[in-house]
Short mmCIF file of C-alpha atoms in Angstrom, two decimals:
data_model
loop_
_atom_site.label_atom_id
_atom_site.label_comp_id
_atom_site.label_asym_id
_atom_site.label_seq_id
_atom_site.Cartn_x
_atom_site.Cartn_y
_atom_site.Cartn_z
CA MET A 1 -83.41 1.26 -23.15
CA GLY A 2 -86.02 2.63 -21.45
CA LYS A 3 -88.16 6.03 -22.36
CA ASN A 4 -86.38 8.06 -20.82
CA ALA A 5 -82.50 7.72 -21.90
CA ASN A 6 -81.84 10.57 -21.62
CA MET A 7 -82.87 11.70 -18.27
CA ASP A 8 -79.92 13.45 -16.25
CA CYS A 9 -80.75 13.90 -12.27
CA ASN A 10 -81.80 17.39 -12.41
CA GLN A 11 -84.94 15.93 -14.27
CA SER A 12 -85.40 12.57 -12.21
CA GLY A 13 -88.52 12.09 -10.42
CA LEU A 14 -88.38 10.35 -7.37
CA PHE A 15 -89.34 6.62 -6.34
CA ASP A 16 -91.33 5.49 -3.63
CA LYS A 17 -89.99 4.45 0.19
CA ARG A 18 -87.50 1.46 -1.00
CA ASN A 19 -84.16 0.63 0.70
CA MET A 20 -81.61 1.75 -1.75
CA ILE A 21 -79.32 -0.89 -3.58
CA ASN A 22 -76.42 0.64 -0.94
CA THR A 23 -76.90 2.01 2.95
CA LEU A 24 -75.43 5.48 2.68
CA THR A 25 -73.72 6.14 5.19
CA ILE A 26 -73.10 10.04 6.28
CA ILE A 27 -69.77 10.07 8.19
CA THR A 28 -69.17 13.02 10.46
CA SER A 29 -67.89 14.17 13.51
CA ASN A 30 -71.85 16.20 15.47
CA ALA A 31 -72.82 13.72 18.06
CA ASP A 32 -76.51 15.68 17.66
CA LEU A 33 -76.73 13.31 14.53
CA LEU A 34 -78.60 10.97 17.63
CA SER A 35 -81.34 12.98 18.56
CA LEU A 36 -82.61 13.18 15.04
CA ASN A 37 -86.78 13.03 15.35
CA GLU A 38 -86.44 12.28 11.44
CA GLY A 39 -87.76 8.68 10.56
CA PHE A 40 -86.52 7.46 7.09
CA ALA A 41 -87.55 4.67 5.48
CA GLU A 42 -84.71 4.03 3.84
CA GLN A 43 -81.60 2.18 6.11
CA VAL A 44 -78.97 4.86 7.38
CA HIS A 45 -75.77 4.41 9.15
CA ILE A 46 -73.98 6.90 10.88
CA ALA A 47 -70.20 6.92 11.51
CA PHE A 48 -68.56 9.18 14.56
CA ASP A 49 -65.95 10.67 13.89
CA ILE A 50 -63.55 9.92 16.74
CA LYS A 51 -60.63 11.70 16.81
CA GLY A 52 -59.57 10.36 20.31
CA VAL A 53 -59.80 9.99 23.93
CA ARG A 54 -62.16 13.72 23.87
CA SER A 55 -63.58 12.81 22.03
CA LEU A 56 -64.73 9.42 22.05
CA ASN A 57 -66.24 9.68 25.40
CA GLU A 58 -68.32 12.37 24.52
CA PHE A 59 -69.56 9.87 21.78
CA SER A 60 -70.62 7.58 24.65
CA ALA A 61 -72.10 9.46 26.53
CA SER A 62 -74.31 10.75 23.54
CA THR A 63 -75.00 7.72 22.78
CA LEU A 64 -75.94 6.03 26.47
CA HIS A 65 -77.49 9.37 26.90
CA VAL A 66 -79.42 9.82 23.74
CA GLY A 67 -82.95 7.75 23.88
CA SER A 68 -84.53 9.39 20.54
CA ILE A 69 -81.95 6.75 18.82
CA PHE A 70 -83.59 3.81 19.68
CA ASP A 71 -87.11 4.91 17.95
CA SER A 72 -84.96 4.67 14.88
CA GLY A 73 -85.19 1.38 13.67
CA ASN A 74 -83.67 2.66 10.47
CA ILE A 75 -80.96 4.35 11.65
CA THR A 76 -77.13 2.26 13.03
CA PHE A 77 -74.37 4.13 14.55
CA SER A 78 -70.18 3.06 14.11
CA ILE A 79 -67.14 5.00 15.03
CA TYR A 80 -64.59 5.90 12.18
CA LEU A 81 -60.93 6.14 12.24
CA ASP A 82 -59.14 8.02 9.79
CA SER A 83 -55.45 8.56 9.58
CA PHE A 84 -56.42 12.02 7.29
CA GLN A 85 -58.35 13.37 10.53
CA LYS A 86 -55.47 13.16 12.64
CA VAL A 87 -55.62 10.24 14.30
CA ASP A 88 -53.05 8.42 15.88
CA PHE A 89 -53.56 4.60 16.41
CA SER A 90 -50.89 4.05 18.66
CA LYS A 91 -52.79 7.05 21.57
CA ILE A 92 -56.10 6.46 20.64
CA LEU A 93 -54.87 2.50 21.26
CA GLU A 94 -53.45 3.05 24.33
CA ASP A 95 -55.74 5.08 25.80
CA ILE A 96 -58.91 2.33 24.56
CA LYS A 97 -56.48 0.37 27.05
CA ASN A 98 -56.77 2.16 29.94
CA GLU A 99 -60.77 3.05 29.19
CA ARG A 100 -61.30 -0.61 27.68
CA TYR A 101 -65.48 0.16 28.54
CA ILE A 102 -65.31 3.10 26.69
CA LEU A 103 -65.50 1.36 23.33
CA VAL A 104 -67.33 -1.77 24.21
CA GLN A 105 -69.87 -0.72 26.38
CA ASN A 106 -71.25 1.37 23.11
CA THR A 107 -71.22 -1.63 20.81
CA PHE A 108 -73.56 -3.28 23.63
CA HIS A 109 -76.43 -0.07 21.79
CA PRO A 110 -79.23 -2.45 20.26
CA ASN A 111 -78.22 0.51 16.87
CA TYR A 112 -74.56 -0.43 16.97
CA HIS A 113 -74.37 -1.17 13.79
CA ARG A 114 -73.02 -4.72 13.24
CA VAL A 115 -72.01 -6.97 10.63
CA GLU A 116 -71.93 -11.02 10.87
CA GLN A 117 -72.54 -10.08 14.98
CA LYS A 118 -69.66 -8.50 15.02
CA PRO A 119 -69.63 -4.49 16.42
CA VAL A 120 -68.04 -2.05 12.29
CA ILE A 121 -64.92 -0.18 13.27
CA CYS A 122 -64.64 1.78 9.42
CA PHE A 123 -60.85 3.13 8.23
CA ASN A 124 -60.07 5.11 5.52
CA SER A 125 -59.01 1.91 2.89
CA VAL A 126 -55.32 4.40 3.23
CA ASP A 127 -54.83 3.69 5.76
CA LYS A 128 -55.26 -0.79 5.47
CA GLY A 129 -51.81 -2.43 5.26
CA THR A 130 -50.20 0.05 7.45
CA PRO A 131 -48.30 -2.15 10.45
CA GLU A 132 -50.49 0.71 12.53
CA LEU A 133 -53.57 -0.08 11.70
CA ILE A 134 -53.06 -3.60 11.61
CA LEU A 135 -51.77 -3.50 14.84
CA PHE A 136 -54.80 -1.64 16.52
CA ILE A 137 -57.24 -4.32 14.90
CA THR A 138 -55.70 -7.48 16.17
CA GLU A 139 -55.75 -5.75 19.81
CA MET A 140 -59.37 -4.76 19.42
CA ASN A 141 -59.84 -8.26 17.79
CA LYS A 142 -58.59 -9.04 21.62
CA THR A 143 -60.23 -6.77 23.81
CA PHE A 144 -63.78 -7.96 21.96
CA GLN A 145 -63.38 -11.45 22.63
CA ALA A 146 -63.28 -11.51 25.81
CA GLN A 147 -66.66 -9.56 26.12
CA GLY A 148 -68.37 -12.48 24.04
CA TYR A 149 -67.41 -10.62 20.35
CA ASN A 150 -66.01 -12.94 17.03
CA GLY A 151 -63.22 -10.15 17.00
CA ILE A 152 -64.76 -6.62 15.17
CA TYR A 153 -66.04 -5.69 11.20
CA PRO A 154 -63.62 -3.81 9.78
CA MET A 155 -65.33 -1.48 7.21
CA TYR A 156 -62.71 0.25 4.80
CA PHE A 157 -64.05 3.70 2.35
CA SER A 158 -62.24 5.02 -0.48
CA ASN A 159 -62.48 8.36 -1.92
CA ASP A 160 -60.92 6.62 -5.54
CA PRO A 161 -64.07 3.68 -7.00
CA THR A 162 -61.75 2.84 -9.66
CA PRO A 163 -59.99 -0.05 -7.33
CA PHE A 164 -62.86 -1.77 -5.46
CA SER A 165 -62.18 -4.36 -3.59
CA SER A 166 -64.58 -6.98 -2.23
CA ARG A 167 -64.67 -4.70 1.23
CA ASP A 168 -63.57 -1.24 -0.57
CA ASN A 169 -66.75 0.90 0.15
CA PHE A 170 -67.08 4.13 -1.70
CA CYS A 171 -67.02 7.93 -0.20
CA PHE A 172 -67.94 10.83 -1.56
CA PRO A 173 -65.00 13.45 -2.30
CA ILE A 174 -66.28 16.84 0.32
CA HIS A 175 -68.07 19.77 -0.61
CA LEU A 176 -70.11 17.69 -4.21
CA SER A 177 -72.57 19.73 -6.04
CA LYS A 178 -76.62 17.98 -4.81
CA THR A 179 -75.92 17.16 -8.42
CA ASP A 180 -72.18 15.63 -8.42
CA ILE A 181 -73.33 13.36 -6.32
CA CYS A 182 -76.47 11.79 -8.62
CA ASN A 183 -74.73 12.09 -11.27
CA CYS A 184 -70.74 10.53 -9.66
CA TYR A 185 -73.11 7.97 -8.43
CA TYR A 186 -75.21 6.37 -11.16
CA ASP A 187 -71.33 6.49 -12.55
CA ILE A 188 -70.70 3.87 -9.78
CA LEU A 189 -74.12 1.81 -10.72
CA LYS A 190 -74.04 1.61 -14.20
CA ASN A 191 -70.35 1.10 -14.96
CA LYS A 192 -69.12 -0.15 -12.07
CA PHE A 193 -71.70 -2.27 -10.40
CA TYR A 194 -71.48 -1.09 -7.38
CA SER A 195 -74.25 -3.02 -5.14
CA ALA A 196 -74.93 -4.67 -1.55
CA LYS A 197 -71.76 -1.88 -0.74
CA TYR A 198 -71.49 1.31 1.47
CA ILE A 199 -71.93 4.73 0.51
CA GLY A 200 -69.84 7.53 2.19
CA ILE A 201 -70.10 11.03 2.33
CA ARG A 202 -69.53 13.97 5.13
CA SER A 203 -72.20 15.93 5.24
CA LEU A 204 -75.17 16.42 8.23
CA GLU A 205 -78.27 16.37 4.86
CA ILE A 206 -79.11 13.27 5.53
CA ALA A 207 -82.79 13.41 3.88
CA LEU A 208 -81.72 16.00 0.97
CA ILE A 209 -78.35 13.02 0.28
CA ILE A 210 -80.77 10.05 0.39
CA GLN A 211 -82.79 12.56 -2.35
CA GLU A 212 -79.57 12.40 -4.66
CA LEU A 213 -78.81 8.54 -3.99
CA LYS A 214 -82.55 8.15 -5.42
CA LYS A 215 -82.18 10.19 -8.38
CA ALA A 216 -79.52 8.41 -9.55
CA GLU A 217 -81.45 5.04 -9.05
CA ASP A 218 -84.45 5.71 -10.50
CA ARG A 219 -82.76 7.85 -13.03
CA LEU A 220 -80.42 3.88 -13.89
CA LEU A 221 -83.86 2.64 -13.52
CA GLN A 222 -85.59 4.12 -16.39
CA GLU A 223 -82.17 3.52 -18.82
CA GLN A 224 -81.44 -0.06 -17.45
CA PRO A 225 -84.11 -1.72 -16.43
CA LEU A 226 -82.66 -5.12 -16.39
CA GLN A 227 -78.72 -3.74 -14.90
CA PHE A 228 -81.15 -2.09 -11.93
CA GLU A 229 -82.87 -5.23 -11.02
CA MET A 230 -80.08 -7.41 -11.21
CA LEU A 231 -77.80 -4.74 -8.50
CA LYS A 232 -81.56 -4.94 -6.49
CA MET A 233 -81.26 -8.45 -6.57
CA PHE A 234 -78.04 -9.36 -5.36
CA SER A 235 -78.45 -6.18 -3.15
CA PHE A 236 -81.56 -8.07 -1.41
CA LEU A 237 -79.30 -11.99 -2.35
CA SER A 238 -76.28 -10.87 0.11
CA SER A 239 -78.92 -9.48 2.58
CA SER A 240 -79.66 -12.96 3.10
CA SER A 241 -77.07 -14.61 2.21
CA LYS A 242 -75.38 -12.71 5.78
CA LEU A 243 -78.43 -13.46 7.49
CA LEU A 244 -79.03 -16.70 6.50
CA SER A 245 -75.35 -17.02 7.89
CA TYR A 246 -76.04 -16.42 10.79
CA GLN A 247 -79.24 -18.66 11.15
CA LEU A 248 -77.07 -21.73 10.51
CA ASP A 249 -74.19 -20.73 12.67
CA ILE A 250 -76.69 -20.28 15.43
CA ALA A 251 -78.13 -23.60 14.71
CA LYS A 252 -74.79 -25.47 14.06
CA ALA A 253 -73.55 -24.03 18.00
CA ASP A 254 -77.01 -25.58 19.46
CA LEU A 255 -75.91 -28.66 18.03
CA GLU A 256 -73.03 -28.82 19.47
CA ASN A 257 -74.42 -27.86 22.83
CA GLN A 258 -76.96 -31.19 22.32
CA LYS A 259 -74.13 -33.57 21.30
CA LYS A 260 -71.81 -32.49 24.44
CA TYR A 261 -75.58 -32.74 26.37
CA LEU A 262 -76.01 -36.34 25.82
CA GLU A 263 -72.58 -37.47 25.60
CA ILE A 264 -72.84 -36.18 29.56
CA LEU A 265 -76.05 -38.49 29.57
CA ARG A 266 -74.49 -41.25 28.35
CA GLY A 267 -71.26 -40.89 29.94
CA LYS A 268 -69.92 -43.49 33.08
CA ASP A 269 -71.01 -40.55 35.75
CA GLY A 270 -70.25 -42.07 39.09
CA ALA A 271 -73.19 -39.67 40.61
CA LEU A 272 -74.91 -41.42 38.18
CA GLU A 273 -73.76 -44.78 38.59
CA ILE A 274 -74.51 -44.32 42.51
CA ILE A 275 -78.08 -43.28 41.98
CA ASN A 276 -78.14 -45.95 39.82
CA PHE A 277 -77.71 -48.50 42.93
CA TYR A 278 -79.34 -47.43 44.95
CA LYS A 279 -82.40 -47.30 42.85
CA ASN A 280 -81.56 -50.83 41.06
CA GLU A 281 -80.41 -52.50 44.31
CA TYR A 282 -82.23 -50.85 47.34
CA GLU A 283 -85.38 -49.37 45.95
CA ILE A 284 -86.58 -52.77 45.28
CA LEU A 285 -86.16 -54.27 48.53
CA PRO A 286 -89.18 -55.21 50.84
CA LEU A 287 -90.50 -52.64 53.05
CA TRP A 288 -90.07 -55.34 55.72
CA TYR A 289 -86.34 -55.88 54.88
CA LYS A 290 -85.89 -52.79 55.59
CA ARG A 291 -86.96 -51.65 58.91
CA PHE A 292 -85.46 -55.05 60.10
CA GLY A 293 -82.59 -53.31 58.85
CA HIS A 294 -82.99 -50.39 60.80
CA ILE A 295 -83.67 -52.57 63.96
CA LEU A 296 -80.86 -54.74 63.23
CA LYS A 297 -78.23 -51.02 63.14
CA VAL A 298 -79.88 -50.33 66.11
CA ILE A 299 -78.52 -52.90 68.31
CA THR A 300 -75.29 -53.00 67.02
CA GLY A 301 -75.45 -49.95 68.16
CA LYS A 302 -75.35 -48.21 64.44
CA ARG A 303 -78.48 -46.14 65.23
CA SER A 304 -80.07 -44.59 67.91
CA PHE A 305 -83.28 -46.22 69.09
CA ARG A 306 -85.50 -43.83 69.25
CA SER A 307 -84.38 -42.58 65.67
CA LEU A 308 -87.06 -45.32 64.49
CA TYR A 309 -90.13 -43.18 65.82
CA ASP A 310 -88.84 -39.03 65.85
CA ASP A 311 -87.75 -38.65 62.58
CA ASN A 312 -86.09 -35.10 64.47
CA THR A 313 -84.02 -36.95 66.02
CA LYS A 314 -80.83 -37.71 64.36
CA LYS A 315 -79.86 -40.63 63.18
CA TYR A 316 -77.15 -42.36 63.05
CA LYS A 317 -74.38 -42.07 65.09
CA LEU A 318 -70.46 -41.01 64.84
#
């Protein structure tokens, strides 16, 4: 352990402005957060609580008409659907089908959060596997595939840090104190090896939450420096792996396009055969032979005599 093994979250100092091990996700129904003029060195993901088509319209109007979010390179946003917040998946699915571009248009915003180049839609883990959510995700995949996406990326948040799965992210319980947030985050870092994921919380105090989370990471660095470096490295490699995977997919797609292009060039295309025949059978003929052929066409009545010296005259007779 380091020198300050007994340091708790109230005593810990802050690190410099570095990316955290995990990405902070602010879950809120307050669309005014998009008007933030304050920039953050850390990545911040804002997930907007959507309860129905009305809140979806309000969210859409905010994202499309608030320009300051374009200046916040580290702030991304998405939507959050939670049955605990009285979301009726069947009803909201019907609303989206009737006005499908309400949701889709927001995903084309440069700051809309994407994972694996898919637009993110967040859910509560308690809804995972329910028939309503399965149907919702299936229909959303169809809707977004029709717009050129490869479906959506469902992101799940759980209030229980015990059964972490590969895609579940931790969400703090509501009304935790600052110290509780710091200690809880420290616990899942140290004992759950929580890295390269998202930390959800319902709060509007973004700067304060970042401060508490970084205190916990600072404490882990002091008490367990090797574990901290391992989690930090895993987070970095996970992010790099996703980027490299995306670049690989682009390279593969480009290679397939090049193969198809070469197949077309090498194929026995009728138009190419006509062009080749023209070049090989006509262009190589001597000029006197071509002129004799034109005169012969005049004699046989297939071409007008005037067309031999006037380019504006119709050459061939029907």
